[in-house]
Tab-separated table of C-alpha atoms in Angstrom:
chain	number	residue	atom	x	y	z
A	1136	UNK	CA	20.830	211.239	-211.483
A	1137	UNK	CA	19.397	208.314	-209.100
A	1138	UNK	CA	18.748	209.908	-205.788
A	1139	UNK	CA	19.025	206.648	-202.803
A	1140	UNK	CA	17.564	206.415	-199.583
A	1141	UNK	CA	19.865	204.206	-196.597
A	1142	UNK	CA	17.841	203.988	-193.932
A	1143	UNK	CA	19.809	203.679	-190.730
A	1144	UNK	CA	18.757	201.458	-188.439
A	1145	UNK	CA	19.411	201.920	-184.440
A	1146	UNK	CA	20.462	198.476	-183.044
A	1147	UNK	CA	18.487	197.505	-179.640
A	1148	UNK	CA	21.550	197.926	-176.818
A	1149	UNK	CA	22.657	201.021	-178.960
A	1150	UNK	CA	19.622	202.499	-178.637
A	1151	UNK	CA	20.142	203.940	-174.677
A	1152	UNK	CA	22.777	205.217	-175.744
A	1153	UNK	CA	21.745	207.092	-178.963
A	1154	UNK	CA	20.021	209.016	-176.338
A	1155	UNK	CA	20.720	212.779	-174.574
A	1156	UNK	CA	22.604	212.965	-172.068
A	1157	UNK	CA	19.770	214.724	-169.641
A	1158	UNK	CA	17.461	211.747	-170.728
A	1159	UNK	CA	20.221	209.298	-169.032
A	1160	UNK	CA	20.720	211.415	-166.001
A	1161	UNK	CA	17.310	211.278	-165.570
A	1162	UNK	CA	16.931	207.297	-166.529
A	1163	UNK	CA	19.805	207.184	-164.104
A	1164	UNK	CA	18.259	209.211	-161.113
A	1165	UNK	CA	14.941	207.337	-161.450
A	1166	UNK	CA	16.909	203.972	-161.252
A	1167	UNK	CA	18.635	204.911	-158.527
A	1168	UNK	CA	15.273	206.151	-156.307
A	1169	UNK	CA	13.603	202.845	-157.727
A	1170	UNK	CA	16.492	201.020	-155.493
A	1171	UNK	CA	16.766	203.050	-152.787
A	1172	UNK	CA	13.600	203.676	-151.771
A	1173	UNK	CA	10.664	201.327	-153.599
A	1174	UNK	CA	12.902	198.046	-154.154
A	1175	UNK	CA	12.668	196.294	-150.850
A	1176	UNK	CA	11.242	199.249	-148.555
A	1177	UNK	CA	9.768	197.497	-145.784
A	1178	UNK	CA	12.460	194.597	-145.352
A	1179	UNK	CA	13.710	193.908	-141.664
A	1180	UNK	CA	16.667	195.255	-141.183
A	1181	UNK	CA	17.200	195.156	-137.347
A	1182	UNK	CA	19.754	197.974	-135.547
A	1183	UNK	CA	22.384	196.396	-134.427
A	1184	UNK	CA	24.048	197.780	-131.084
A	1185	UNK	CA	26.560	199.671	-130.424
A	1186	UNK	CA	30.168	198.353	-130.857
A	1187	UNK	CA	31.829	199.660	-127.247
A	1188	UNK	CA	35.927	199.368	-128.611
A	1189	UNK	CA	35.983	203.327	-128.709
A	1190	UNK	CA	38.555	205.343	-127.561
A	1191	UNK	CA	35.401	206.342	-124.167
A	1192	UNK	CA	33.883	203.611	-123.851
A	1193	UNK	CA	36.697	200.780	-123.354
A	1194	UNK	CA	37.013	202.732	-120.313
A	1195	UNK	CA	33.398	202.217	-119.040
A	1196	UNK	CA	33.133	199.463	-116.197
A	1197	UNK	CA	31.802	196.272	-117.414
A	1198	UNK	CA	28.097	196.916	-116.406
A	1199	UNK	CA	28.020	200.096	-118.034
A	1200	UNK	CA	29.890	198.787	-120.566
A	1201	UNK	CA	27.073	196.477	-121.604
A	1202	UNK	CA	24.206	199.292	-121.052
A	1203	UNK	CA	26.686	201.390	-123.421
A	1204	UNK	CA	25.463	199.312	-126.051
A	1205	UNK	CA	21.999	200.159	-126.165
A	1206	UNK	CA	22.870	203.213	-126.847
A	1207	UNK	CA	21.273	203.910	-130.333
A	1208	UNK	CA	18.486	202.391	-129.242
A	1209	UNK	CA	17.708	204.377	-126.411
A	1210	UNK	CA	18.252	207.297	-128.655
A	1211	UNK	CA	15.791	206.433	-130.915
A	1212	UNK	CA	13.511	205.820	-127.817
A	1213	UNK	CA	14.490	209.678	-126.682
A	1214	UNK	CA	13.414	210.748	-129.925
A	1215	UNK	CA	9.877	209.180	-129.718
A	1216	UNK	CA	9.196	210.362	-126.597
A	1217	UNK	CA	9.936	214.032	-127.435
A	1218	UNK	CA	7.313	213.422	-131.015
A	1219	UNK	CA	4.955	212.040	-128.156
A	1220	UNK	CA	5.129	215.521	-126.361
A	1221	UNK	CA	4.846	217.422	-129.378
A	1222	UNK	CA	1.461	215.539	-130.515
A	1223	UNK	CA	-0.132	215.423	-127.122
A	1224	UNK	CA	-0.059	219.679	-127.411
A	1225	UNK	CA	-2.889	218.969	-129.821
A	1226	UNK	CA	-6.356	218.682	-127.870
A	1227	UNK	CA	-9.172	215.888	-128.407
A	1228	UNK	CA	-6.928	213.505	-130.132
A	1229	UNK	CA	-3.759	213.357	-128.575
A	1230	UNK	CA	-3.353	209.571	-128.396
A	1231	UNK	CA	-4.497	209.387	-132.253
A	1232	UNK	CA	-1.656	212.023	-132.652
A	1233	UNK	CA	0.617	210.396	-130.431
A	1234	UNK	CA	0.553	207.020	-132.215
A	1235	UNK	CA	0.956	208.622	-135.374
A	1236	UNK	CA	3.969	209.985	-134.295
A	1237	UNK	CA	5.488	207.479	-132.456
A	1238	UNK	CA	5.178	204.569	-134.262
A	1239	UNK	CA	7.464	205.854	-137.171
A	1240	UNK	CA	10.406	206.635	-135.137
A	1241	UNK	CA	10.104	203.398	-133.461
A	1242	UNK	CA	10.031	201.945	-136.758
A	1243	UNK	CA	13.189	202.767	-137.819
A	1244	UNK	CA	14.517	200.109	-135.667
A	1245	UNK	CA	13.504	197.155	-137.561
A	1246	UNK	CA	12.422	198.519	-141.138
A	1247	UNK	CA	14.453	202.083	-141.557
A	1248	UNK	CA	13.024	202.751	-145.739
A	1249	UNK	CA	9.602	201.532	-144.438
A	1250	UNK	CA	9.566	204.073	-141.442
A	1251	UNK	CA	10.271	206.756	-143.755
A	1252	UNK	CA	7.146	206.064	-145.981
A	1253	UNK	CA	4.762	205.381	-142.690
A	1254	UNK	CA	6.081	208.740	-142.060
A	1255	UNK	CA	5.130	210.335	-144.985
A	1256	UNK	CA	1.892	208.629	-144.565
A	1257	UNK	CA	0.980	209.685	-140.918
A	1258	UNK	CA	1.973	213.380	-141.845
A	1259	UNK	CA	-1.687	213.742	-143.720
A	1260	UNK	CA	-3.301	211.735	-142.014
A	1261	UNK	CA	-2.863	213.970	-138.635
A	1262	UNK	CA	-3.886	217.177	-140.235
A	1263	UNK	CA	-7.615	216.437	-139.714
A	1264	UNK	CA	-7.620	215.786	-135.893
A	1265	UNK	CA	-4.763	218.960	-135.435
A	1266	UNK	CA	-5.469	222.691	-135.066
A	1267	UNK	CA	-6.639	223.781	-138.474
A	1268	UNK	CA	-5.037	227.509	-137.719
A	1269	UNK	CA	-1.997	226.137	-136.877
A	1270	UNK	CA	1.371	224.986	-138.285
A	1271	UNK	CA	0.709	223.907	-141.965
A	1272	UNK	CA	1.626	221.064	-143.446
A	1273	UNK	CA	3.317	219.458	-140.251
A	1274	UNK	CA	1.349	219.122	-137.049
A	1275	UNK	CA	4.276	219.543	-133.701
A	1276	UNK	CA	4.176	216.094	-133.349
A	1277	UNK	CA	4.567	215.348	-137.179
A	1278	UNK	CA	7.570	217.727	-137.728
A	1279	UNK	CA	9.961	215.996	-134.698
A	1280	UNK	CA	8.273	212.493	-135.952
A	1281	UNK	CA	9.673	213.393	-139.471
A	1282	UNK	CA	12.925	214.894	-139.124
A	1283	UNK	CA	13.980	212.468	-136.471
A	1284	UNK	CA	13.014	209.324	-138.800
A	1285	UNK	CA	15.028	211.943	-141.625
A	1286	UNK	CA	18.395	211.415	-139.335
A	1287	UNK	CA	17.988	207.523	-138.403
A	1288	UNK	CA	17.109	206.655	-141.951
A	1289	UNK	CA	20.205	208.528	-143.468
A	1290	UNK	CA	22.149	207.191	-140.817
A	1291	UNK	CA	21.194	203.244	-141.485
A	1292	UNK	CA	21.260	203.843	-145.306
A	1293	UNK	CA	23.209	205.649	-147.895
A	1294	UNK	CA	23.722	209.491	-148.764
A	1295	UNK	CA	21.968	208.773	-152.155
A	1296	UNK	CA	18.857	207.947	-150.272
A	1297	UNK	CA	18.762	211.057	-147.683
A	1298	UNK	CA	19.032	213.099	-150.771
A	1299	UNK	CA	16.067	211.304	-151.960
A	1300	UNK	CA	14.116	211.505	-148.780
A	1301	UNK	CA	14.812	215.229	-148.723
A	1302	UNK	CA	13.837	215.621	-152.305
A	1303	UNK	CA	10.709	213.743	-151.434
A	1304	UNK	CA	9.880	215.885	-148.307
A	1305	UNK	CA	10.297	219.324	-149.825
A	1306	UNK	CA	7.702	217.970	-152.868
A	1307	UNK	CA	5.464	216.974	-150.795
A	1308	UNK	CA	5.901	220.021	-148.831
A	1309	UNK	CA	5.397	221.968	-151.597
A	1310	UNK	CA	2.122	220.323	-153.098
A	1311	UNK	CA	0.553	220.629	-149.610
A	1312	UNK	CA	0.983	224.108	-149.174
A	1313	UNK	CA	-0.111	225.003	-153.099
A	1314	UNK	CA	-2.986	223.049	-153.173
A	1315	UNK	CA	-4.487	222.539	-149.562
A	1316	UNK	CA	-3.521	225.507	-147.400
A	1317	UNK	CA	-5.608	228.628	-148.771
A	1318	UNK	CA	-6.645	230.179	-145.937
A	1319	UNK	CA	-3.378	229.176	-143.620
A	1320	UNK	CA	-1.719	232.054	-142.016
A	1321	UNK	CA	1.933	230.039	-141.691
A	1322	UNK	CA	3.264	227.275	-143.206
A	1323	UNK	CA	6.538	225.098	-142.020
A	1324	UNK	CA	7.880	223.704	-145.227
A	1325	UNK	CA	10.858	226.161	-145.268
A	1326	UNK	CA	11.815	225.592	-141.308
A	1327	UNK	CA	11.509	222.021	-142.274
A	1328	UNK	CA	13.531	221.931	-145.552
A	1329	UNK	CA	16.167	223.620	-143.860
A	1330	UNK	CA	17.049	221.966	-140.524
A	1331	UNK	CA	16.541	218.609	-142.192
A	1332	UNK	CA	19.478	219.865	-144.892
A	1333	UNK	CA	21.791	220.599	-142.213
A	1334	UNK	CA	21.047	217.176	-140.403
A	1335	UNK	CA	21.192	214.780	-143.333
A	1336	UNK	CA	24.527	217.611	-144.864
A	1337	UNK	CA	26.033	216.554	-141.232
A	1338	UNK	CA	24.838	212.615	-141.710
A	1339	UNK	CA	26.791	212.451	-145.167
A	1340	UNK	CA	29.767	213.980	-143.939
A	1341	UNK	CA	30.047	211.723	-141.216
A	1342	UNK	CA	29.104	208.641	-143.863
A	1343	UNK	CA	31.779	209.922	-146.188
A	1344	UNK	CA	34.554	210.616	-143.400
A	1345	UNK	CA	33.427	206.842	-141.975
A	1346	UNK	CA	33.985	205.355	-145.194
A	1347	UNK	CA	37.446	207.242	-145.701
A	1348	UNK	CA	38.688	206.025	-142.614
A	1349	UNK	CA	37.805	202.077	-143.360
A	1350	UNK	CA	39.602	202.736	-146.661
A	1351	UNK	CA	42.264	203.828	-145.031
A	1352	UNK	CA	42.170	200.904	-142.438
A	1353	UNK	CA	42.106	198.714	-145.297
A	1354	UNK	CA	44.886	200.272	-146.798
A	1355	UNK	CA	47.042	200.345	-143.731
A	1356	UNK	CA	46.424	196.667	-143.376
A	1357	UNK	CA	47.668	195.661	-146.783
A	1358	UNK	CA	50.460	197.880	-146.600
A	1359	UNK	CA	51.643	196.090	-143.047
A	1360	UNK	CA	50.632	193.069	-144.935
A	1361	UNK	CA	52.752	193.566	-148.321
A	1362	UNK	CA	55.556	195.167	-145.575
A	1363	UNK	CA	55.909	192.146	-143.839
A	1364	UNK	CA	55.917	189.872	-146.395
A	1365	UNK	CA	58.394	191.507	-148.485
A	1366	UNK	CA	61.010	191.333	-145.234
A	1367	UNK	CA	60.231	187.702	-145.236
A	1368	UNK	CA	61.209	187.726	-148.706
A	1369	UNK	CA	64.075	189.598	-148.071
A	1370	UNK	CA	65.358	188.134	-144.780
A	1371	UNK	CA	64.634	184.681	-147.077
A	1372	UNK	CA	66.955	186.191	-149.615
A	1373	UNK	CA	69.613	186.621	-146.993
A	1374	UNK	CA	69.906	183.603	-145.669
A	1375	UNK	CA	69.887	182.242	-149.273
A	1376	UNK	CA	72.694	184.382	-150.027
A	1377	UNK	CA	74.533	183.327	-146.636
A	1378	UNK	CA	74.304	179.760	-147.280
A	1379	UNK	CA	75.046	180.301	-150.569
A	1380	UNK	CA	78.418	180.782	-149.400
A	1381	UNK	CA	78.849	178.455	-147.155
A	1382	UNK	CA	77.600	175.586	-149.143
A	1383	UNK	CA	79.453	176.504	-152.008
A	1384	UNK	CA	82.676	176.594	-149.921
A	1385	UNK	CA	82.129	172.766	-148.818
A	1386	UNK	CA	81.591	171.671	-152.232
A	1387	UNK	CA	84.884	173.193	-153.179
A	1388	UNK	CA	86.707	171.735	-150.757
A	1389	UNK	CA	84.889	167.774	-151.520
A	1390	UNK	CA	86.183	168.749	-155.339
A	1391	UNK	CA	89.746	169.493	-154.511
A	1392	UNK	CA	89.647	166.739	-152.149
A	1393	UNK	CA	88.693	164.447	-154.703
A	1394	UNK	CA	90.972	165.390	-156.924
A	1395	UNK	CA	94.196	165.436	-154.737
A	1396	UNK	CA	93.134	161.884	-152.825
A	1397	UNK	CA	94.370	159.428	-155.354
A	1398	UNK	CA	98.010	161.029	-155.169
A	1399	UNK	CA	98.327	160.295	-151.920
A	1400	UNK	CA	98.150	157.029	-152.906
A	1401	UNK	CA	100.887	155.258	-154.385
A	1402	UNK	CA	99.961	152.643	-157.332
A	1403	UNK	CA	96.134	153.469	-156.396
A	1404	UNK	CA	93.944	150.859	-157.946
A	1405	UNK	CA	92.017	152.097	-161.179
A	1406	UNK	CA	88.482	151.378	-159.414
A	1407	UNK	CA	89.908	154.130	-156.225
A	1408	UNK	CA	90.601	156.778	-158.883
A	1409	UNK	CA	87.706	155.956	-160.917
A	1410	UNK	CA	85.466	156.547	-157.663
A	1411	UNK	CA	87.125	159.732	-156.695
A	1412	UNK	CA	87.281	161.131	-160.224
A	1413	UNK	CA	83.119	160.245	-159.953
A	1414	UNK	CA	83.500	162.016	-156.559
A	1415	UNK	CA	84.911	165.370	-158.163
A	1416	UNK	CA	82.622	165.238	-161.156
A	1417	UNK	CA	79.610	164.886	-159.190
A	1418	UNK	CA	80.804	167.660	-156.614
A	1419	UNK	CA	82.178	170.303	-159.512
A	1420	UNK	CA	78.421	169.916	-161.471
A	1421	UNK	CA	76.117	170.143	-158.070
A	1422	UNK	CA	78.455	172.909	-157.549
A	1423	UNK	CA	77.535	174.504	-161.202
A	1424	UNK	CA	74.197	173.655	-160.548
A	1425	UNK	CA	74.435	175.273	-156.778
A	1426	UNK	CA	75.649	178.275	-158.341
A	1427	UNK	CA	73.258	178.659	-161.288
A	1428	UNK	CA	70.351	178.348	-159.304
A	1429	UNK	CA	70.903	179.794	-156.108
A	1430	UNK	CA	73.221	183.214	-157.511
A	1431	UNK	CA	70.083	184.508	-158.883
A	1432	UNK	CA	69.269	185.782	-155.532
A	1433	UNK	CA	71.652	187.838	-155.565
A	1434	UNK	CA	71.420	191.660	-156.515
A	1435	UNK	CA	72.712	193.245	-159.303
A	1436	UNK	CA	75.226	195.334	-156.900
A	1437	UNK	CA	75.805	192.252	-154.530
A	1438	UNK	CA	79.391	191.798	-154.076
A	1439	UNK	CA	80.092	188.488	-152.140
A	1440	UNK	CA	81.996	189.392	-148.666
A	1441	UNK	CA	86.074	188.419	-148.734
A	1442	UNK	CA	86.088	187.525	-145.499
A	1443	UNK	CA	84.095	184.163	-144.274
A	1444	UNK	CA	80.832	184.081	-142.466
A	1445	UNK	CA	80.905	184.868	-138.922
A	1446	UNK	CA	80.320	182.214	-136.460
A	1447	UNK	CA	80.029	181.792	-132.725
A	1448	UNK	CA	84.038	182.670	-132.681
A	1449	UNK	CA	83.657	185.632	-133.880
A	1450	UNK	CA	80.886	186.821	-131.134
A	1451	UNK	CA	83.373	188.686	-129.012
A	1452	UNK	CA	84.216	191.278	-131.486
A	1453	UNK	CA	80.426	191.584	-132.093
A	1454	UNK	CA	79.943	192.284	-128.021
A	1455	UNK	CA	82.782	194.792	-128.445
A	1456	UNK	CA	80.975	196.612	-130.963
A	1457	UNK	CA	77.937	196.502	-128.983
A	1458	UNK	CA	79.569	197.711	-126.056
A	1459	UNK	CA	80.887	200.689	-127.732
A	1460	UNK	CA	77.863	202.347	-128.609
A	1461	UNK	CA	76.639	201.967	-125.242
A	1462	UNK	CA	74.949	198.844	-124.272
A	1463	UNK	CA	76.026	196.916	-121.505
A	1464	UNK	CA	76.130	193.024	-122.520
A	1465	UNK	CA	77.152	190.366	-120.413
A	1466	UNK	CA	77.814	186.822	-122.298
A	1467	UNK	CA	77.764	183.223	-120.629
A	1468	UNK	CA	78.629	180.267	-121.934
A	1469	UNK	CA	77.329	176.909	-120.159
A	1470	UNK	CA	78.387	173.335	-121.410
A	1471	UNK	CA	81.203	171.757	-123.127
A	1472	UNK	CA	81.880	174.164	-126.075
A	1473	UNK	CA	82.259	172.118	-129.212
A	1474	UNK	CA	82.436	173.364	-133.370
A	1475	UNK	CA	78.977	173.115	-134.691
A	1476	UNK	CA	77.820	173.034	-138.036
A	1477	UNK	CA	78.388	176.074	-140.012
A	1478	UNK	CA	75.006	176.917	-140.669
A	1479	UNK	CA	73.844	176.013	-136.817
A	1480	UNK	CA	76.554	178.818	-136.248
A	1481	UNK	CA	75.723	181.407	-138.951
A	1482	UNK	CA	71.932	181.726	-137.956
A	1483	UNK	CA	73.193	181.982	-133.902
A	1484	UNK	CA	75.505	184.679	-134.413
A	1485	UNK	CA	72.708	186.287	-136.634
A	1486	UNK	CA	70.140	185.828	-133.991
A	1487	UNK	CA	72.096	187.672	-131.651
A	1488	UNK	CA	73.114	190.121	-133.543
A	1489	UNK	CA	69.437	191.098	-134.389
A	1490	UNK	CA	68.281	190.744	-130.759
A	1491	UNK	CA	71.599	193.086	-129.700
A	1492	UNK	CA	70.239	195.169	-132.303
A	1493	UNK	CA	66.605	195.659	-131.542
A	1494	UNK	CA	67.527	195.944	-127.607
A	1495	UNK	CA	69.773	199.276	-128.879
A	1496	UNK	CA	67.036	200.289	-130.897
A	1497	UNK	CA	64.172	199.942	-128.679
A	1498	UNK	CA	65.510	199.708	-125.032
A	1499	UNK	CA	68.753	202.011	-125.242
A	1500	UNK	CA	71.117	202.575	-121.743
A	1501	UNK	CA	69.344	199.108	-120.596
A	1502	UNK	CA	72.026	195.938	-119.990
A	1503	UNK	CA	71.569	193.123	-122.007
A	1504	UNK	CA	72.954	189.393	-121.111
A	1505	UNK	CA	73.477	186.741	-123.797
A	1506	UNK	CA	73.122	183.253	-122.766
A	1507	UNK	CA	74.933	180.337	-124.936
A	1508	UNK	CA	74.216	176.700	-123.933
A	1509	UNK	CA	75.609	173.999	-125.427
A	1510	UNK	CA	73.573	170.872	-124.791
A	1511	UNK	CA	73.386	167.525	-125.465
A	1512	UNK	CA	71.503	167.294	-129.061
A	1513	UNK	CA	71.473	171.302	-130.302
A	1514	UNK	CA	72.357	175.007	-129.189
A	1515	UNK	CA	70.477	176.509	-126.918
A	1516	UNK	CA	70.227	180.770	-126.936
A	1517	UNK	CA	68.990	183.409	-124.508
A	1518	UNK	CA	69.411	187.065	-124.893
A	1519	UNK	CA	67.232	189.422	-122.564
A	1520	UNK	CA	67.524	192.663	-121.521
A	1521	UNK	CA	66.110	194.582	-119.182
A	1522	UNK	CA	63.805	197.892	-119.185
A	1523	UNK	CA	64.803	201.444	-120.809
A	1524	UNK	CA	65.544	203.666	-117.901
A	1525	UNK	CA	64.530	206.404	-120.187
A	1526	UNK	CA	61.695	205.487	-122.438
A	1527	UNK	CA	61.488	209.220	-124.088
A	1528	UNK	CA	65.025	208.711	-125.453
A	1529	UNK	CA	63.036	205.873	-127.553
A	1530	UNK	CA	62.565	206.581	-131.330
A	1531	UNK	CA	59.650	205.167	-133.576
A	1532	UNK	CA	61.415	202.914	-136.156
A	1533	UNK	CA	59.273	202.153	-139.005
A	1534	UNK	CA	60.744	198.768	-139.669
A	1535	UNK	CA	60.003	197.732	-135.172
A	1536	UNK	CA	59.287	194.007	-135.060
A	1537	UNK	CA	60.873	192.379	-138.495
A	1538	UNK	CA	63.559	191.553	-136.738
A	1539	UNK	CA	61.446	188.961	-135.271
A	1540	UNK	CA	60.346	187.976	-138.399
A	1541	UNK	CA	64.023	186.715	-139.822
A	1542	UNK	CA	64.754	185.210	-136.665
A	1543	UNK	CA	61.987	182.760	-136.840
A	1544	UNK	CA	63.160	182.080	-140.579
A	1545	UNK	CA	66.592	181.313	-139.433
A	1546	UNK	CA	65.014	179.174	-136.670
A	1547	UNK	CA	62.256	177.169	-138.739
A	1548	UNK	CA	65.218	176.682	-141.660
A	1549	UNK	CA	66.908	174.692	-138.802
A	1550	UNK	CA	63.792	172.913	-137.109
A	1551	UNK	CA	64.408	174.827	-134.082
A	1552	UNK	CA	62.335	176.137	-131.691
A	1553	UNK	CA	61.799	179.771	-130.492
A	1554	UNK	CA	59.998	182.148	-128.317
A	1555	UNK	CA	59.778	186.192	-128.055
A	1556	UNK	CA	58.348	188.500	-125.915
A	1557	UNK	CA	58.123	190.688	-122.766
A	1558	UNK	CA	59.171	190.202	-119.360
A	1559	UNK	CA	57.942	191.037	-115.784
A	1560	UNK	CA	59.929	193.779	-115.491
A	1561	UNK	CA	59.492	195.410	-118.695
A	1562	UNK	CA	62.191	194.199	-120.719
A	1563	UNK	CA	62.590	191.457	-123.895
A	1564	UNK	CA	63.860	188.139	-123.922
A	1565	UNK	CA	64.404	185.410	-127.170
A	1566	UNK	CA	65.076	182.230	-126.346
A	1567	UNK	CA	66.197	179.814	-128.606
A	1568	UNK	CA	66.613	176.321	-129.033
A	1569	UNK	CA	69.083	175.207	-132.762
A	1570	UNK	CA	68.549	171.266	-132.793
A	1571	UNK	CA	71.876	169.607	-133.984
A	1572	UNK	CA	72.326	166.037	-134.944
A	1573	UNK	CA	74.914	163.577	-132.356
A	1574	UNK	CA	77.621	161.870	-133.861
A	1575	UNK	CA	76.298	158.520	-133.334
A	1576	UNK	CA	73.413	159.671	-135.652
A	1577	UNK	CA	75.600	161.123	-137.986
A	1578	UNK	CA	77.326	157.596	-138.280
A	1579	UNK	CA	74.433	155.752	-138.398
């Protein structure tokens, strides 16, 4: 029997993770101090101020307003004076004590991972000019100098690095008092350990609840975003559908047309019938093609309406309706009323059905007045209202202001020109301006 030997052989990028999963926690944790704390620890980093769009101070005059915006900074400046008291209890080297103090806290201002490790530096160097009976390992001045660079640091930085920081305090903490303080009769590790925790626990609640609310900001804005565009879409896909229709119906009636035109001719010549058999040809395929491309807009559980679309005729019965459920509407007509082009007079009698619409939704028991002007080269449209007389009776309506939206698609489709928004007194108003081509132009 041959006994044989494979030896195994750990490729190089395998090789992490061949490894335990402690030893990668670990590998992990040591990365993530490395970049936290060592990779770039005394880069300026300047506090910014104060943003003052808050819910308080918007409110503040425009002096204090500006003052409002120093406030971190004169925070900070709060906090070094109160380390400043606490060294200058010691006696014989208070301003040794004070500067050692001070300069830390200040130095979160420009270099926040760098004032942490000046800090940690100035802590043993103050114990030999302090009271060697006293507090152990954190002179007065020392322990506010620490905890208060503790809070600004976790503040400007990331929870991962005030977990470090504290990690790094309660070590050192720990080494001082087992190797240095024989002799001590109280030490201040544990009074530090513990209000820190609470301050940097508080610190990365308020980082995660800060973050959670800009995700949901962000959220909210692609929502509104993906909201509004798929109304576009969909007001898009109504007037599709609507001209659809109308289109459709014109080329119909150019194909019978043809058709019928050379028998009201007698003995037409063969080059008439040839041209109006061309005519019909040409008008039955665009209307294939019309129908092919445009009918896949429509839903599966579309059913095309019997009657035809409404037009500027038909506006009465729409006031009628509006009148019923309570909104009084006054309509004026200026100019020599004339028959426009279907689609001119499809997208008006939309518009003001929508504005009717959103004046019973968001003003109701206000009066409404509906302006129609025909002019010399378009249609011009006004409908305003006036304010609620009882804004509680208002509702929220989740879909407020897309209304808007397929009006100015109806409006650009046409070239037109249009404008929407509050009055003096309170109320809306959408004016509207449809431009329609003269008959000379149309001849020419």
């Amino acid at each position: 029997m041959t006994e044989t030997t494979h030896l195994q052989i750990t490729p190089p990028g395998d090789e992490a993770k061949s490894r335990s999963p402690e030893y990668r926690l670990a590998v992990d944790a040591l990365r993530g101090l490395r970049q936290d704390l060592f990779h770039d620890a005394f880069a300026y980093r300047l506090l910014p101020r104060m943003r003052v769009d808050g819910p308080l101070t918007r409110r503040l005059p425009g002096r204090l307003r500006d003052f409002a915006t120093w406030t971190p900074h004169a925070v900070i400046c709060a906090a070094a004076l109160i380390a400043l008291f606490g060294a200058t209890v010691e006696e014989g080297f208070a301003l040794l004590l004070g500067l050692l103090a001070v300069v830390p806290v200040l130095l979160t201002m420009v270099r926040p991972v760098g004032a942490f490790w000046a800090s940690m530096a100035a802590t043993p160097l103050a114990l030999p000019f302090g009271d060697p009976w006293g507090d152990w390992p954190w002179l007065p001045g020392s322990f506010v100098c620490h905890l208060a660079v503790l809070t600004v640091v976790a503040v400007r930085t990331r929870p991962r690095a005030a977990a470090w920081m504290w990690a790094l305090t309660g070590l050192y903490g720990i080494l001082a008092e087992t190797l240095f303080s024989s002799g001590r009769h109280g030490t201040n590790t544990g009074p530090m350990l513990t209000v820190s925790a609470f301050v940097l626990l508080a610190v990365t609640v308020w980082h995660i609840r800060r973050h959670a609310e800009q995700e949901v900001t962000a959220q909210q804005t692609v929502t509104a975003h993906e909201r509004s565009r798929r109304t576009l879409l969909e007001e898009r896909t109504t007037i599709a559908r609507e001209l659809h229709d109308v289109v459709a119906h014109h080329m119909s009636v150019v194909a019978i047309q043809a058709e019928a035109a050379p028998y009201r001719v007698e003995n037409p010549p063969p080059e008439l019938e040839k041209a109006f058999a061309t005519i019909r040809e040409n008008a039955v395929a665009a209307l294939t093609e019309l129908r092919r491309v445009l009918g896949v807009v429509r839903a599966e559980d579309y059913e095309a309406p019997d009657a035809p679309q409404p037009t500027l005729a038909d506006l009465e019965g729409l006031l009628a309706n509006v009148r019923e459920a309570g909104l009084g509407v006054e309509k004026v007509v200026t100019g020599a009323v004339r028959e426009l082009p279907q689609g001119v007079e499809l997208s008006a009698y939309r518009i003001v059905q929508e504005a009717l619409s959103n004046t019973l939704r968001h003003a109701p028991g206000a009066s409404a007045r509906v302006e129609i002007g025909y002019v010399l080269g378009g249609l011009g449209l006004r409908i305003v209202n006036g304010p609620p007389p009882n804004p509680s009776l208002i509702k929220p309506s989740p879909g407020a202001g897309h209304g808007i939206t397929g009006m100015r698609e109806r409006v650009t489709m046409l070239n037109g020109e249009m404008t929407a928004g509050r009055t003096d007194d309170g109320g809306y108003e959408v004016a509207v301006f449809l431009p329609v081509a003269l008959p000379d132009e149309d001849d020419a």
